[in-house]
Tab-separated table of C-alpha atoms and ligand atoms in Angstrom:
chain	number	residue	atom	x	y	z
W	1	UNK	CA	9.564	2.593	-23.406
W	2	UNK	CA	7.214	-0.278	-23.304
W	3	UNK	CA	3.634	0.488	-21.183
W	4	UNK	CA	1.891	-2.265	-19.501
W	5	UNK	CA	-1.492	-1.877	-17.695
W	6	UNK	CA	-1.076	-4.089	-14.604
W	7	UNK	CA	-4.692	-5.193	-13.926
W	8	UNK	CA	-6.241	-6.879	-10.576
W	9	UNK	CA	-9.076	-8.857	-10.117
W	10	UNK	CA	-9.120	-7.821	-6.226
W	11	UNK	CA	-11.136	-5.367	-4.682
W	12	UNK	CA	-9.500	-6.309	-1.688
W	13	UNK	CA	-7.294	-4.101	0.817
W	14	UNK	CA	-4.516	-6.498	1.389
W	15	UNK	CA	-4.745	-8.228	-1.993
W	16	UNK	CA	-2.032	-10.683	-2.855
W	17	UNK	CA	-2.850	-10.031	-6.485
W	18	UNK	CA	-2.925	-6.165	-6.237
W	19	UNK	CA	0.221	-6.691	-4.338
W	20	UNK	CA	2.089	-8.317	-6.826
W	21	UNK	CA	1.301	-6.183	-9.575
W	22	UNK	CA	2.461	-3.482	-6.933
W	23	UNK	CA	5.788	-5.417	-7.034
W	24	UNK	CA	5.471	-5.979	-10.605
W	25	UNK	CA	5.495	-1.930	-11.108
W	26	UNK	CA	8.224	-1.385	-8.608
W	27	UNK	CA	10.355	-4.264	-10.343
W	28	UNK	CA	9.857	-3.622	-13.880
W	29	UNK	CA	13.153	-3.652	-16.213
W	30	UNK	CA	14.467	-1.094	-17.749
W	31	UNK	CA	12.515	-0.304	-20.787
W	32	UNK	CA	9.086	-1.156	-19.337
W	33	UNK	CA	6.854	1.481	-17.596
W	34	UNK	CA	4.434	-0.828	-15.698
W	35	UNK	CA	1.247	1.133	-13.727
W	36	UNK	CA	-1.418	-0.721	-11.406
W	37	UNK	CA	-5.074	0.055	-12.503
W	38	UNK	CA	-6.874	1.519	-9.830
W	39	UNK	CA	-10.389	1.821	-10.818
W	40	UNK	CA	-11.860	-1.734	-10.423
W	41	UNK	CA	-14.336	-0.734	-7.323
W	42	UNK	CA	-15.285	2.316	-9.174
W	43	UNK	CA	-16.491	0.905	-12.528
W	44	UNK	CA	-20.497	0.929	-12.612
W	45	UNK	CA	-22.393	-2.275	-12.924
W	46	UNK	CA	-22.182	-2.933	-16.879
W	47	UNK	CA	-25.314	-2.186	-18.765
W	48	UNK	CA	-25.541	-2.053	-22.822
W	49	UNK	CA	-27.393	0.907	-22.116
W	50	UNK	CA	-24.879	2.767	-21.008
W	51	UNK	CA	-22.299	1.493	-23.463
W	52	UNK	CA	-22.163	4.543	-25.736
W	53	UNK	CA	-20.557	8.162	-25.741
W	54	UNK	CA	-20.352	9.919	-23.291
W	55	UNK	CA	-19.185	6.843	-21.520
W	56	UNK	CA	-19.582	6.586	-17.772
W	57	UNK	CA	-16.243	8.634	-16.796
W	58	UNK	CA	-14.552	5.692	-14.973
W	59	UNK	CA	-15.221	3.697	-18.334
W	60	UNK	CA	-13.849	6.234	-20.059
W	61	UNK	CA	-10.790	5.680	-17.896
W	62	UNK	CA	-10.802	2.385	-18.025
W	63	UNK	CA	-10.546	2.249	-21.551
W	64	UNK	CA	-7.820	4.980	-21.907
W	65	UNK	CA	-5.693	3.372	-19.752
W	66	UNK	CA	-5.955	0.183	-21.885
W	67	UNK	CA	-5.881	1.823	-25.161
W	68	UNK	CA	-2.618	3.821	-24.125
W	69	UNK	CA	-0.656	0.517	-22.845
W	70	UNK	CA	1.124	-1.807	-25.211
W	71	UNK	CA	0.338	-4.661	-23.450
W	72	UNK	CA	-1.998	-5.756	-20.559
W	73	UNK	CA	-1.344	-7.951	-17.693
W	74	UNK	CA	-3.946	-9.702	-15.299
W	75	UNK	CA	-3.873	-10.965	-11.748
W	76	UNK	CA	-6.906	-12.351	-10.483
W	77	UNK	CA	-8.354	-14.196	-7.404
W	78	UNK	CA	-10.850	-16.866	-7.923
W	79	UNK	CA	-13.964	-16.797	-6.372
W	80	UNK	CA	-16.778	-19.633	-6.267
W	81	UNK	CA	-14.655	-21.455	-9.253
W	82	UNK	CA	-14.298	-18.623	-11.896
W	83	UNK	CA	-13.657	-14.992	-12.094
W	84	UNK	CA	-14.707	-12.426	-9.314
W	85	UNK	CA	-18.065	-10.483	-10.099
W	86	UNK	CA	-16.129	-7.256	-10.343
W	87	UNK	CA	-13.257	-8.678	-12.943
W	88	UNK	CA	-15.664	-9.874	-15.227
W	89	UNK	CA	-17.806	-6.838	-14.882
W	90	UNK	CA	-14.680	-5.020	-15.816
W	91	UNK	CA	-14.081	-7.136	-18.849
W	92	UNK	CA	-17.390	-6.497	-20.032
W	93	UNK	CA	-16.735	-3.123	-20.368
W	94	UNK	CA	-13.855	-3.705	-22.736
W	95	UNK	CA	-16.525	-5.828	-25.077
W	96	UNK	CA	-17.867	-2.928	-26.643
W	97	UNK	CA	-14.397	-0.792	-27.169
W	98	UNK	CA	-11.386	-2.476	-29.181
W	99	UNK	CA	-8.836	-1.554	-27.092
W	100	UNK	CA	-7.911	-4.599	-26.412
W	101	UNK	CA	-7.983	-6.115	-29.917
W	102	UNK	CA	-4.738	-7.574	-30.792
W	103	UNK	CA	-3.053	-6.036	-27.587
W	104	UNK	CA	-0.757	-8.603	-26.245
W	105	UNK	CA	-2.008	-9.974	-22.563
W	106	UNK	CA	-0.937	-12.394	-19.954
W	107	UNK	CA	-2.210	-13.174	-16.494
W	108	UNK	CA	-0.286	-14.503	-13.911
W	109	UNK	CA	-1.526	-16.924	-11.084
W	110	UNK	CA	-0.872	-15.868	-7.650
W	111	UNK	CA	-2.422	-18.626	-5.510
W	112	UNK	CA	-0.227	-19.757	-2.915
W	113	UNK	CA	-1.164	-23.670	-4.228
W	114	UNK	CA	-0.624	-23.952	-8.039
W	115	UNK	CA	-3.631	-26.064	-8.101
W	116	UNK	CA	-6.052	-23.098	-7.059
W	117	UNK	CA	-7.064	-20.520	-9.644
W	118	UNK	CA	-7.387	-22.611	-12.725
W	119	UNK	CA	-11.192	-21.691	-12.825
W	120	UNK	CA	-10.826	-18.055	-12.773
W	121	UNK	CA	-7.687	-17.947	-15.194
W	122	UNK	CA	-9.624	-20.356	-17.817
W	123	UNK	CA	-12.469	-17.956	-17.406
W	124	UNK	CA	-10.341	-15.083	-18.118
W	125	UNK	CA	-8.837	-16.907	-21.240
W	126	UNK	CA	-12.235	-17.235	-22.724
W	127	UNK	CA	-13.280	-13.388	-22.450
W	128	UNK	CA	-9.478	-12.427	-23.574
W	129	UNK	CA	-10.410	-14.648	-26.871
W	130	UNK	CA	-13.565	-13.672	-27.100
W	131	UNK	CA	-12.295	-9.878	-27.269
W	132	UNK	CA	-9.323	-10.880	-30.002
W	133	UNK	CA	-6.258	-10.170	-27.507
W	134	UNK	CA	-3.387	-11.621	-28.319
W	135	UNK	CA	-2.433	-13.905	-25.185
W	136	UNK	CA	1.118	-14.686	-24.789
W	137	UNK	CA	1.167	-18.419	-23.386
W	138	UNK	CA	4.875	-18.010	-22.466
W	139	UNK	CA	4.350	-15.250	-19.976
W	140	UNK	CA	1.175	-16.585	-18.047
W	141	UNK	CA	2.706	-17.933	-15.113
W	142	UNK	CA	2.251	-19.191	-11.407
W	143	UNK	CA	3.873	-16.928	-9.051
W	144	UNK	CA	2.611	-17.487	-5.537
W	145	UNK	CA	2.386	-15.290	-3.064
W	146	UNK	CA	1.413	-15.687	0.425
W	147	UNK	CA	-0.005	-13.107	2.513
W	148	UNK	CA	2.930	-12.793	5.093
W	149	UNK	CA	4.932	-11.774	2.244
W	150	UNK	CA	3.722	-8.870	1.886
W	151	UNK	CA	5.495	-5.572	3.432
W	152	UNK	CA	4.226	-2.400	5.076
W	153	UNK	CA	5.145	-1.003	1.732
W	154	UNK	CA	2.277	-3.089	0.222
W	155	UNK	CA	4.892	-4.939	-2.163
W	156	UNK	CA	5.910	-8.530	-2.075
W	157	UNK	CA	9.040	-8.594	0.013
W	158	UNK	CA	10.896	-11.509	-1.615
W	159	UNK	CA	13.772	-11.316	-4.122
W	160	UNK	CA	12.495	-14.336	-5.984
W	161	UNK	CA	9.051	-13.392	-6.643
W	162	UNK	CA	10.224	-9.586	-7.675
W	163	UNK	CA	12.438	-11.216	-10.090
W	164	UNK	CA	9.972	-13.689	-11.071
W	165	UNK	CA	7.135	-10.906	-12.097
W	166	UNK	CA	9.783	-9.107	-13.750
W	167	UNK	CA	11.003	-11.706	-16.198
W	168	UNK	CA	7.065	-12.121	-16.717
W	169	UNK	CA	7.052	-8.311	-18.047
W	170	UNK	CA	10.141	-8.940	-20.158
W	171	UNK	CA	8.162	-11.895	-21.861
W	172	UNK	CA	4.786	-10.269	-22.103
W	173	UNK	CA	6.465	-7.406	-24.141
W	174	UNK	CA	9.232	-9.315	-26.133
W	175	UNK	CA	8.149	-9.051	-29.793
P	201	LIG	C1	-16.303	-15.500	-1.886
P	201	LIG	C2	-14.714	-16.131	-2.197
P	201	LIG	C3	-14.878	-17.084	-2.914
P	201	LIG	C4	-13.618	-18.132	-3.257
P	201	LIG	N1	-13.649	-18.868	-4.288
P	201	LIG	C5	-12.361	-19.596	-4.450
P	201	LIG	C6	-12.403	-20.680	-5.191
P	201	LIG	O1	-13.384	-20.937	-6.011
P	201	LIG	N2	-11.224	-21.192	-5.527
P	201	LIG	C7	-10.141	-20.811	-4.765
P	201	LIG	O2	-9.193	-21.193	-5.032
P	201	LIG	N3	-10.495	-19.977	-3.944
P	201	LIG	C8	-11.431	-19.375	-3.401
P	201	LIG	N4	-11.358	-17.834	-2.874
P	201	LIG	C9	-10.297	-17.741	-1.902
P	201	LIG	C10	-9.763	-16.410	-2.702
P	201	LIG	O3	-9.048	-16.811	-3.938
P	201	LIG	C11	-8.025	-16.476	-2.126
P	201	LIG	O4	-8.304	-16.098	-0.975
P	201	LIG	C12	-7.235	-15.413	-2.794
P	201	LIG	O5	-5.936	-15.432	-2.352
P	201	LIG	C13	-7.883	-13.963	-2.611
P	201	LIG	O6	-7.008	-12.913	-3.621
P	201	LIG	P1	-6.909	-11.437	-3.065
P	201	LIG	O7	-6.002	-11.702	-1.820
P	201	LIG	O8	-6.111	-10.843	-4.132
P	201	LIG	O9	-8.220	-10.789	-2.550
P	201	LIG	C14	-12.393	-17.506	-2.672
P	201	LIG	C15	-12.491	-16.211	-1.757
P	201	LIG	C16	-13.918	-15.358	-1.576
P	201	LIG	C17	-13.660	-14.622	-0.644
């Protein structure tokens, strides 16, 4: 079983980005176990003074979740032309660890309009390059999610979207 960690950059309860990743977890192809990281809002503000053992518990959980995964898929909104602060905060907590090094990673852009989100994903690419991940370009795709497409179960209620995000997972974990 190949394990993929799914990290959303949105703290919003009805997030389209998180809904897409929950849909990925629910639609994962055979042989892939995908799980959504749920701790974004509980991470402390990054402080180099605290970046040592024993790490803050939420940070230790984040790093353990990354270490336990074979690949990581990100999906983040764009705020003010770049990453939301909470997402950058999460990434800053990864710099001091080696868990992301050489790890296959990709991102999906869930913006309804493909012309949006480039600032966030551009910054994400810079940071993921800085921490020496292996960016799987073919898995970095636009999978649009309209707010009204999210069903009462929190999943995207659309077969084409489920197929698209399942294909992203397949490509991400290809050797
Ligand atoms: C504070 C704030 C700033 C935003 N800035 C941008 C932006 O610069 N570019 C953009 O395309 N959308 C921007 N948006 C819109 C969000 O990216 C959009 O609503 C997104 O769908 C939110 O993702 P979510 O549904 O996962 O929470 C902004 C939204 C907020 C709340």
